[in-house]
């Protein structure tokens, strides 16, 4: 699972690969990502608000 941290301090989960996110962030046409917040609701994350991306292992 991928965890996305935003400039505002929010943390979102993304069900996809780290390579998919890196590819989307490099793509000029990609303006947002769709992830899930801690309540498991779908959220739209603007590309400009992304601070960091980390890969988390599930146990």
PDB file of N, CA, C and O in Angstrom:
ATOM      1  N   UNK A   1       0.848  -1.172   0.000  1.00  0.00           N
ATOM      2  CA  UNK A   1       0.000   0.000   0.000  1.00  0.00           C
ATOM      3  C   UNK A   1       0.895   1.235   0.000  1.00  0.00           C
ATOM      4  O   UNK A   1       1.990   1.232   0.533  1.00  0.00           O
ATOM      5  N   UNK A   2       0.392   2.273  -0.593  1.00  0.00           N
ATOM      6  CA  UNK A   2       1.119   3.536  -0.701  1.00  0.00           C
ATOM      7  C   UNK A   2       0.437   4.566   0.190  1.00  0.00           C
ATOM      8  O   UNK A   2      -0.787   4.653   0.220  1.00  0.00           O
ATOM      9  N   UNK A   3       1.216   5.339   0.899  1.00  0.00           N
ATOM     10  CA  UNK A   3       0.679   6.401   1.746  1.00  0.00           C
ATOM     11  C   UNK A   3       1.164   7.735   1.173  1.00  0.00           C
ATOM     12  O   UNK A   3       2.340   7.923   0.930  1.00  0.00           O
ATOM     13  N   UNK A   4       0.211   8.639   0.959  1.00  0.00           N
ATOM     14  CA  UNK A   4       0.496   9.952   0.391  1.00  0.00           C
ATOM     15  C   UNK A   4       0.325  11.007   1.482  1.00  0.00           C
ATOM     16  O   UNK A   4      -0.707  11.055   2.133  1.00  0.00           O
ATOM     17  N   UNK A   5       1.341  11.829   1.677  1.00  0.00           N
ATOM     18  CA  UNK A   5       1.289  12.924   2.636  1.00  0.00           C
ATOM     19  C   UNK A   5       1.142  14.231   1.867  1.00  0.00           C
ATOM     20  O   UNK A   5       1.828  14.442   0.869  1.00  0.00           O
ATOM     21  N   UNK A   6       0.247  15.102   2.337  1.00  0.00           N
ATOM     22  CA  UNK A   6       0.027  16.375   1.664  1.00  0.00           C
ATOM     23  C   UNK A   6       0.678  17.510   2.439  1.00  0.00           C
ATOM     24  O   UNK A   6       1.067  17.350   3.601  1.00  0.00           O
ATOM     25  N   UNK A   7       0.768  18.659   1.797  1.00  0.00           N
ATOM     26  CA  UNK A   7       1.346  19.844   2.410  1.00  0.00           C
ATOM     27  C   UNK A   7       0.546  20.257   3.642  1.00  0.00           C
ATOM     28  O   UNK A   7       1.100  20.720   4.633  1.00  0.00           O
ATOM     29  N   UNK A   8      -0.759  20.048   3.625  1.00  0.00           N
ATOM     30  CA  UNK A   8      -1.621  20.413   4.742  1.00  0.00           C
ATOM     31  C   UNK A   8      -1.531  19.464   5.928  1.00  0.00           C
ATOM     32  O   UNK A   8      -2.173  19.690   6.949  1.00  0.00           O
ATOM     33  N   UNK A   9      -0.764  18.387   5.823  1.00  0.00           N
ATOM     34  CA  UNK A   9      -0.595  17.447   6.920  1.00  0.00           C
ATOM     35  C   UNK A   9      -1.517  16.248   6.881  1.00  0.00           C
ATOM     36  O   UNK A   9      -1.481  15.413   7.781  1.00  0.00           O
ATOM     37  N   UNK A  10      -2.356  16.130   5.866  1.00  0.00           N
ATOM     38  CA  UNK A  10      -3.249  14.981   5.749  1.00  0.00           C
ATOM     39  C   UNK A  10      -2.502  13.782   5.175  1.00  0.00           C
ATOM     40  O   UNK A  10      -1.540  13.926   4.438  1.00  0.00           O
ATOM     41  N   UNK A  11      -2.986  12.583   5.520  1.00  0.00           N
ATOM     42  CA  UNK A  11      -2.406  11.342   5.027  1.00  0.00           C
ATOM     43  C   UNK A  11      -3.496  10.530   4.346  1.00  0.00           C
ATOM     44  O   UNK A  11      -4.581  10.362   4.896  1.00  0.00           O
ATOM     45  N   UNK A  12      -3.201  10.039   3.144  1.00  0.00           N
ATOM     46  CA  UNK A  12      -4.166   9.259   2.372  1.00  0.00           C
ATOM     47  C   UNK A  12      -3.523   7.958   1.919  1.00  0.00           C
ATOM     48  O   UNK A  12      -2.316   7.885   1.704  1.00  0.00           O
ATOM     49  N   UNK A  13      -4.345   6.938   1.759  1.00  0.00           N
ATOM     50  CA  UNK A  13      -3.889   5.647   1.247  1.00  0.00           C
ATOM     51  C   UNK A  13      -4.203   5.552  -0.237  1.00  0.00           C
ATOM     52  O   UNK A  13      -5.224   6.045  -0.693  1.00  0.00           O
ATOM     53  N   UNK A  14      -3.311   4.898  -0.964  1.00  0.00           N
ATOM     54  CA  UNK A  14      -3.499   4.700  -2.394  1.00  0.00           C
ATOM     55  C   UNK A  14      -3.285   3.227  -2.686  1.00  0.00           C
ATOM     56  O   UNK A  14      -2.264   2.654  -2.292  1.00  0.00           O
ATOM     57  N   UNK A  15      -4.257   2.604  -3.329  1.00  0.00           N
ATOM     58  CA  UNK A  15      -4.135   1.191  -3.664  1.00  0.00           C
ATOM     59  C   UNK A  15      -3.609   1.070  -5.079  1.00  0.00           C
ATOM     60  O   UNK A  15      -4.355   1.055  -6.040  1.00  0.00           O
ATOM     61  N   UNK A  16      -2.334   1.007  -5.183  1.00  0.00           N
ATOM     62  CA  UNK A  16      -1.667   0.902  -6.464  1.00  0.00           C
ATOM     63  C   UNK A  16      -0.184   0.754  -6.226  1.00  0.00           C
ATOM     64  O   UNK A  16       0.264   0.647  -5.083  1.00  0.00           O
ATOM     65  N   UNK A  17       0.586   0.764  -7.278  1.00  0.00           N
ATOM     66  CA  UNK A  17       2.025   0.603  -7.119  1.00  0.00           C
ATOM     67  C   UNK A  17       2.718   1.958  -7.016  1.00  0.00           C
ATOM     68  O   UNK A  17       2.204   2.987  -7.462  1.00  0.00           O
ATOM     69  N   UNK A  18       3.885   1.928  -6.421  1.00  0.00           N
ATOM     70  CA  UNK A  18       4.706   3.131  -6.285  1.00  0.00           C
ATOM     71  C   UNK A  18       5.078   3.669  -7.670  1.00  0.00           C
ATOM     72  O   UNK A  18       5.102   4.866  -7.898  1.00  0.00           O
ATOM     73  N   UNK A  19       5.331   2.766  -8.602  1.00  0.00           N
ATOM     74  CA  UNK A  19       5.683   3.167  -9.968  1.00  0.00           C
ATOM     75  C   UNK A  19       4.532   3.894 -10.648  1.00  0.00           C
ATOM     76  O   UNK A  19       4.757   4.840 -11.405  1.00  0.00           O
ATOM     77  N   UNK A  20       3.292   3.466 -10.399  1.00  0.00           N
ATOM     78  CA  UNK A  20       2.123   4.141 -10.975  1.00  0.00           C
ATOM     79  C   UNK A  20       2.041   5.587 -10.502  1.00  0.00           C
ATOM     80  O   UNK A  20       1.758   6.485 -11.293  1.00  0.00           O
ATOM     81  N   UNK A  21       2.279   5.812  -9.213  1.00  0.00           N
ATOM     82  CA  UNK A  21       2.217   7.176  -8.684  1.00  0.00           C
ATOM     83  C   UNK A  21       3.344   8.024  -9.244  1.00  0.00           C
ATOM     84  O   UNK A  21       3.132   9.166  -9.653  1.00  0.00           O
ATOM     85  N   UNK A  22       4.556   7.493  -9.289  1.00  0.00           N
ATOM     86  CA  UNK A  22       5.676   8.250  -9.822  1.00  0.00           C
ATOM     87  C   UNK A  22       5.449   8.609 -11.288  1.00  0.00           C
ATOM     88  O   UNK A  22       5.749   9.715 -11.720  1.00  0.00           O
ATOM     89  N   UNK A  23       4.885   7.678 -12.061  1.00  0.00           N
ATOM     90  CA  UNK A  23       4.584   7.928 -13.462  1.00  0.00           C
ATOM     91  C   UNK A  23       3.531   9.029 -13.597  1.00  0.00           C
ATOM     92  O   UNK A  23       3.639   9.918 -14.433  1.00  0.00           O
ATOM     93  N   UNK A  24       2.500   8.981 -12.734  1.00  0.00           N
ATOM     94  CA  UNK A  24       1.441   9.996 -12.773  1.00  0.00           C
ATOM     95  C   UNK A  24       1.968  11.365 -12.381  1.00  0.00           C
ATOM     96  O   UNK A  24       1.576  12.384 -12.966  1.00  0.00           O
ATOM     97  N   UNK A  25       2.854  11.430 -11.399  1.00  0.00           N
ATOM     98  CA  UNK A  25       3.391  12.716 -10.970  1.00  0.00           C
ATOM     99  C   UNK A  25       4.305  13.337 -12.030  1.00  0.00           C
ATOM    100  O   UNK A  25       4.417  14.557 -12.121  1.00  0.00           O
ATOM    101  N   UNK A  26       4.954  12.515 -12.835  1.00  0.00           N
ATOM    102  CA  UNK A  26       5.800  13.033 -13.915  1.00  0.00           C
ATOM    103  C   UNK A  26       4.992  13.449 -15.145  1.00  0.00           C
ATOM    104  O   UNK A  26       5.460  14.239 -15.958  1.00  0.00           O
ATOM    105  N   UNK A  27       3.775  12.913 -15.265  1.00  0.00           N
ATOM    106  CA  UNK A  27       2.926  13.199 -16.414  1.00  0.00           C
ATOM    107  C   UNK A  27       2.318  14.602 -16.286  1.00  0.00           C
ATOM    108  O   UNK A  27       1.676  14.916 -15.298  1.00  0.00           O
ATOM    109  N   UNK A  28       2.516  15.420 -17.280  1.00  0.00           N
ATOM    110  CA  UNK A  28       2.007  16.798 -17.268  1.00  0.00           C
ATOM    111  C   UNK A  28       0.485  16.828 -17.227  1.00  0.00           C
ATOM    112  O   UNK A  28      -0.113  17.682 -16.590  1.00  0.00           O
ATOM    113  N   UNK A  29      -0.181  15.887 -17.861  1.00  0.00           N
ATOM    114  CA  UNK A  29      -1.641  15.885 -17.944  1.00  0.00           C
ATOM    115  C   UNK A  29      -2.340  15.415 -16.676  1.00  0.00           C
ATOM    116  O   UNK A  29      -3.545  15.556 -16.539  1.00  0.00           O
ATOM    117  N   UNK A  30      -1.598  14.861 -15.721  1.00  0.00           N
ATOM    118  CA  UNK A  30      -2.208  14.356 -14.485  1.00  0.00           C
ATOM    119  C   UNK A  30      -2.277  15.492 -13.469  1.00  0.00           C
ATOM    120  O   UNK A  30      -1.258  15.991 -13.017  1.00  0.00           O
ATOM    121  N   UNK A  31      -3.485  15.916 -13.114  1.00  0.00           N
ATOM    122  CA  UNK A  31      -3.653  17.020 -12.173  1.00  0.00           C
ATOM    123  C   UNK A  31      -4.073  16.570 -10.786  1.00  0.00           C
ATOM    124  O   UNK A  31      -4.031  17.354  -9.848  1.00  0.00           O
ATOM    125  N   UNK A  32      -4.487  15.319 -10.639  1.00  0.00           N
ATOM    126  CA  UNK A  32      -4.908  14.819  -9.330  1.00  0.00           C
ATOM    127  C   UNK A  32      -4.790  13.297  -9.270  1.00  0.00           C
ATOM    128  O   UNK A  32      -4.711  12.628 -10.290  1.00  0.00           O
ATOM    129  N   UNK A  33      -4.761  12.760  -8.046  1.00  0.00           N
ATOM    130  CA  UNK A  33      -4.811  11.327  -7.805  1.00  0.00           C
ATOM    131  C   UNK A  33      -6.062  11.033  -6.989  1.00  0.00           C
ATOM    132  O   UNK A  33      -6.529  11.888  -6.249  1.00  0.00           O
ATOM    133  N   UNK A  34      -6.588   9.833  -7.101  1.00  0.00           N
ATOM    134  CA  UNK A  34      -7.739   9.427  -6.316  1.00  0.00           C
ATOM    135  C   UNK A  34      -7.250   8.409  -5.287  1.00  0.00           C
ATOM    136  O   UNK A  34      -6.668   7.395  -5.635  1.00  0.00           O
ATOM    137  N   UNK A  35      -7.475   8.717  -4.004  1.00  0.00           N
ATOM    138  CA  UNK A  35      -7.043   7.832  -2.929  1.00  0.00           C
ATOM    139  C   UNK A  35      -8.157   7.650  -1.924  1.00  0.00           C
ATOM    140  O   UNK A  35      -9.314   7.975  -2.182  1.00  0.00           O
ATOM    141  N   UNK A  36      -7.800   7.121  -0.743  1.00  0.00           N
ATOM    142  CA  UNK A  36      -8.771   6.896   0.328  1.00  0.00           C
ATOM    143  C   UNK A  36      -8.249   7.528   1.615  1.00  0.00           C
ATOM    144  O   UNK A  36      -7.066   7.425   1.925  1.00  0.00           O
ATOM    145  N   UNK A  37      -9.145   8.179   2.362  1.00  0.00           N
ATOM    146  CA  UNK A  37      -8.743   8.744   3.648  1.00  0.00           C
ATOM    147  C   UNK A  37      -8.854   7.665   4.722  1.00  0.00           C
ATOM    148  O   UNK A  37      -9.146   6.511   4.438  1.00  0.00           O
ATOM    149  N   UNK A  38      -8.619   8.038   5.983  1.00  0.00           N
ATOM    150  CA  UNK A  38      -8.621   7.056   7.070  1.00  0.00           C
ATOM    151  C   UNK A  38      -9.992   6.460   7.327  1.00  0.00           C
ATOM    152  O   UNK A  38     -10.112   5.389   7.898  1.00  0.00           O
ATOM    153  N   UNK A  39     -11.047   7.133   6.904  1.00  0.00           N
ATOM    154  CA  UNK A  39     -12.409   6.598   7.032  1.00  0.00           C
ATOM    155  C   UNK A  39     -12.791   5.735   5.840  1.00  0.00           C
ATOM    156  O   UNK A  39     -13.937   5.343   5.689  1.00  0.00           O
ATOM    157  N   UNK A  40     -11.826   5.507   4.955  1.00  0.00           N
ATOM    158  CA  UNK A  40     -11.993   4.702   3.747  1.00  0.00           C
ATOM    159  C   UNK A  40     -12.946   5.341   2.742  1.00  0.00           C
ATOM    160  O   UNK A  40     -13.566   4.652   1.942  1.00  0.00           O
ATOM    161  N   UNK A  41     -13.089   6.662   2.789  1.00  0.00           N
ATOM    162  CA  UNK A  41     -13.856   7.393   1.786  1.00  0.00           C
ATOM    163  C   UNK A  41     -12.920   7.805   0.661  1.00  0.00           C
ATOM    164  O   UNK A  41     -11.771   8.166   0.897  1.00  0.00           O
ATOM    165  N   UNK A  42     -13.433   7.766  -0.555  1.00  0.00           N
ATOM    166  CA  UNK A  42     -12.610   8.152  -1.691  1.00  0.00           C
ATOM    167  C   UNK A  42     -12.405   9.661  -1.702  1.00  0.00           C
ATOM    168  O   UNK A  42     -13.345  10.424  -1.486  1.00  0.00           O
ATOM    169  N   UNK A  43     -11.172  10.088  -1.943  1.00  0.00           N
ATOM    170  CA  UNK A  43     -10.838  11.508  -1.978  1.00  0.00           C
ATOM    171  C   UNK A  43     -10.035  11.810  -3.235  1.00  0.00           C
ATOM    172  O   UNK A  43      -9.352  10.954  -3.774  1.00  0.00           O
ATOM    173  N   UNK A  44     -10.151  13.038  -3.695  1.00  0.00           N
ATOM    174  CA  UNK A  44      -9.364  13.515  -4.832  1.00  0.00           C
ATOM    175  C   UNK A  44      -8.217  14.357  -4.272  1.00  0.00           C
ATOM    176  O   UNK A  44      -8.439  15.319  -3.540  1.00  0.00           O
ATOM    177  N   UNK A  45      -6.997  13.972  -4.604  1.00  0.00           N
ATOM    178  CA  UNK A  45      -5.811  14.638  -4.081  1.00  0.00           C
ATOM    179  C   UNK A  45      -5.182  15.449  -5.214  1.00  0.00           C
ATOM    180  O   UNK A  45      -4.677  14.874  -6.175  1.00  0.00           O
ATOM    181  N   UNK A  46      -5.199  16.784  -5.120  1.00  0.00           N
ATOM    182  CA  UNK A  46      -4.566  17.596  -6.156  1.00  0.00           C
ATOM    183  C   UNK A  46      -3.057  17.342  -6.213  1.00  0.00           C
ATOM    184  O   UNK A  46      -2.409  17.172  -5.165  1.00  0.00           O
ATOM    185  N   UNK A  47      -2.529  17.271  -7.388  1.00  0.00           N
ATOM    186  CA  UNK A  47      -1.095  17.002  -7.583  1.00  0.00           C
ATOM    187  C   UNK A  47      -0.226  18.037  -6.882  1.00  0.00           C
ATOM    188  O   UNK A  47       0.821  17.703  -6.330  1.00  0.00           O
ATOM    189  N   UNK A  48      -0.668  19.281  -6.878  1.00  0.00           N
ATOM    190  CA  UNK A  48       0.137  20.355  -6.292  1.00  0.00           C
ATOM    191  C   UNK A  48       0.195  20.281  -4.765  1.00  0.00           C
ATOM    192  O   UNK A  48       1.063  20.900  -4.163  1.00  0.00           O
ATOM    193  N   UNK A  49      -0.709  19.534  -4.138  1.00  0.00           N
ATOM    194  CA  UNK A  49      -0.716  19.456  -2.674  1.00  0.00           C
ATOM    195  C   UNK A  49       0.091  18.273  -2.131  1.00  0.00           C
ATOM    196  O   UNK A  49       0.248  18.134  -0.924  1.00  0.00           O
ATOM    197  N   UNK A  50       0.622  17.423  -2.998  1.00  0.00           N
ATOM    198  CA  UNK A  50       1.359  16.241  -2.544  1.00  0.00           C
ATOM    199  C   UNK A  50       2.738  16.645  -2.055  1.00  0.00           C
ATOM    200  O   UNK A  50       3.506  17.298  -2.756  1.00  0.00           O
ATOM    201  N   UNK A  51       3.038  16.248  -0.804  1.00  0.00           N
ATOM    202  CA  UNK A  51       4.328  16.547  -0.195  1.00  0.00           C
ATOM    203  C   UNK A  51       5.287  15.371  -0.340  1.00  0.00           C
ATOM    204  O   UNK A  51       6.426  15.537  -0.763  1.00  0.00           O
ATOM    205  N   UNK A  52       4.827  14.167   0.016  1.00  0.00           N
ATOM    206  CA  UNK A  52       5.685  12.994  -0.099  1.00  0.00           C
ATOM    207  C   UNK A  52       4.839  11.739  -0.314  1.00  0.00           C
ATOM    208  O   UNK A  52       3.649  11.715  -0.026  1.00  0.00           O
ATOM    209  N   UNK A  53       5.507  10.708  -0.811  1.00  0.00           N
ATOM    210  CA  UNK A  53       4.864   9.426  -1.077  1.00  0.00           C
ATOM    211  C   UNK A  53       5.752   8.345  -0.466  1.00  0.00           C
ATOM    212  O   UNK A  53       6.960   8.354  -0.657  1.00  0.00           O
ATOM    213  N   UNK A  54       5.144   7.442   0.313  1.00  0.00           N
ATOM    214  CA  UNK A  54       5.920   6.355   0.903  1.00  0.00           C
ATOM    215  C   UNK A  54       5.222   5.030   0.675  1.00  0.00           C
ATOM    216  O   UNK A  54       3.998   4.953   0.611  1.00  0.00           O
ATOM    217  N   UNK A  55       6.019   3.982   0.573  1.00  0.00           N
ATOM    218  CA  UNK A  55       5.489   2.631   0.402  1.00  0.00           C
ATOM    219  C   UNK A  55       5.452   1.964   1.775  1.00  0.00           C
ATOM    220  O   UNK A  55       6.435   1.977   2.498  1.00  0.00           O
ATOM    221  N   UNK A  56       4.298   1.401   2.140  1.00  0.00           N
ATOM    222  CA  UNK A  56       4.100   0.802   3.454  1.00  0.00           C
ATOM    223  C   UNK A  56       3.795  -0.674   3.283  1.00  0.00           C
ATOM    224  O   UNK A  56       2.954  -1.042   2.469  1.00  0.00           O
ATOM    225  N   UNK A  57       4.477  -1.523   4.054  1.00  0.00           N
ATOM    226  CA  UNK A  57       4.208  -2.953   4.007  1.00  0.00           C
ATOM    227  C   UNK A  57       3.056  -3.282   4.925  1.00  0.00           C
ATOM    228  O   UNK A  57       2.968  -2.776   6.033  1.00  0.00           O
ATOM    229  N   UNK A  58       2.157  -4.136   4.458  1.00  0.00           N
ATOM    230  CA  UNK A  58       1.035  -4.599   5.280  1.00  0.00           C
ATOM    231  C   UNK A  58       1.421  -5.906   5.947  1.00  0.00           C
ATOM    232  O   UNK A  58       1.941  -6.802   5.308  1.00  0.00           O
ATOM    233  N   UNK A  59       1.175  -6.009   7.223  1.00  0.00           N
ATOM    234  CA  UNK A  59       1.494  -7.251   7.952  1.00  0.00           C
ATOM    235  C   UNK A  59       0.252  -8.037   8.227  1.00  0.00           C
ATOM    236  O   UNK A  59      -0.775  -7.613   8.468  1.00  0.00           O
TER     237      UNK A  59
END
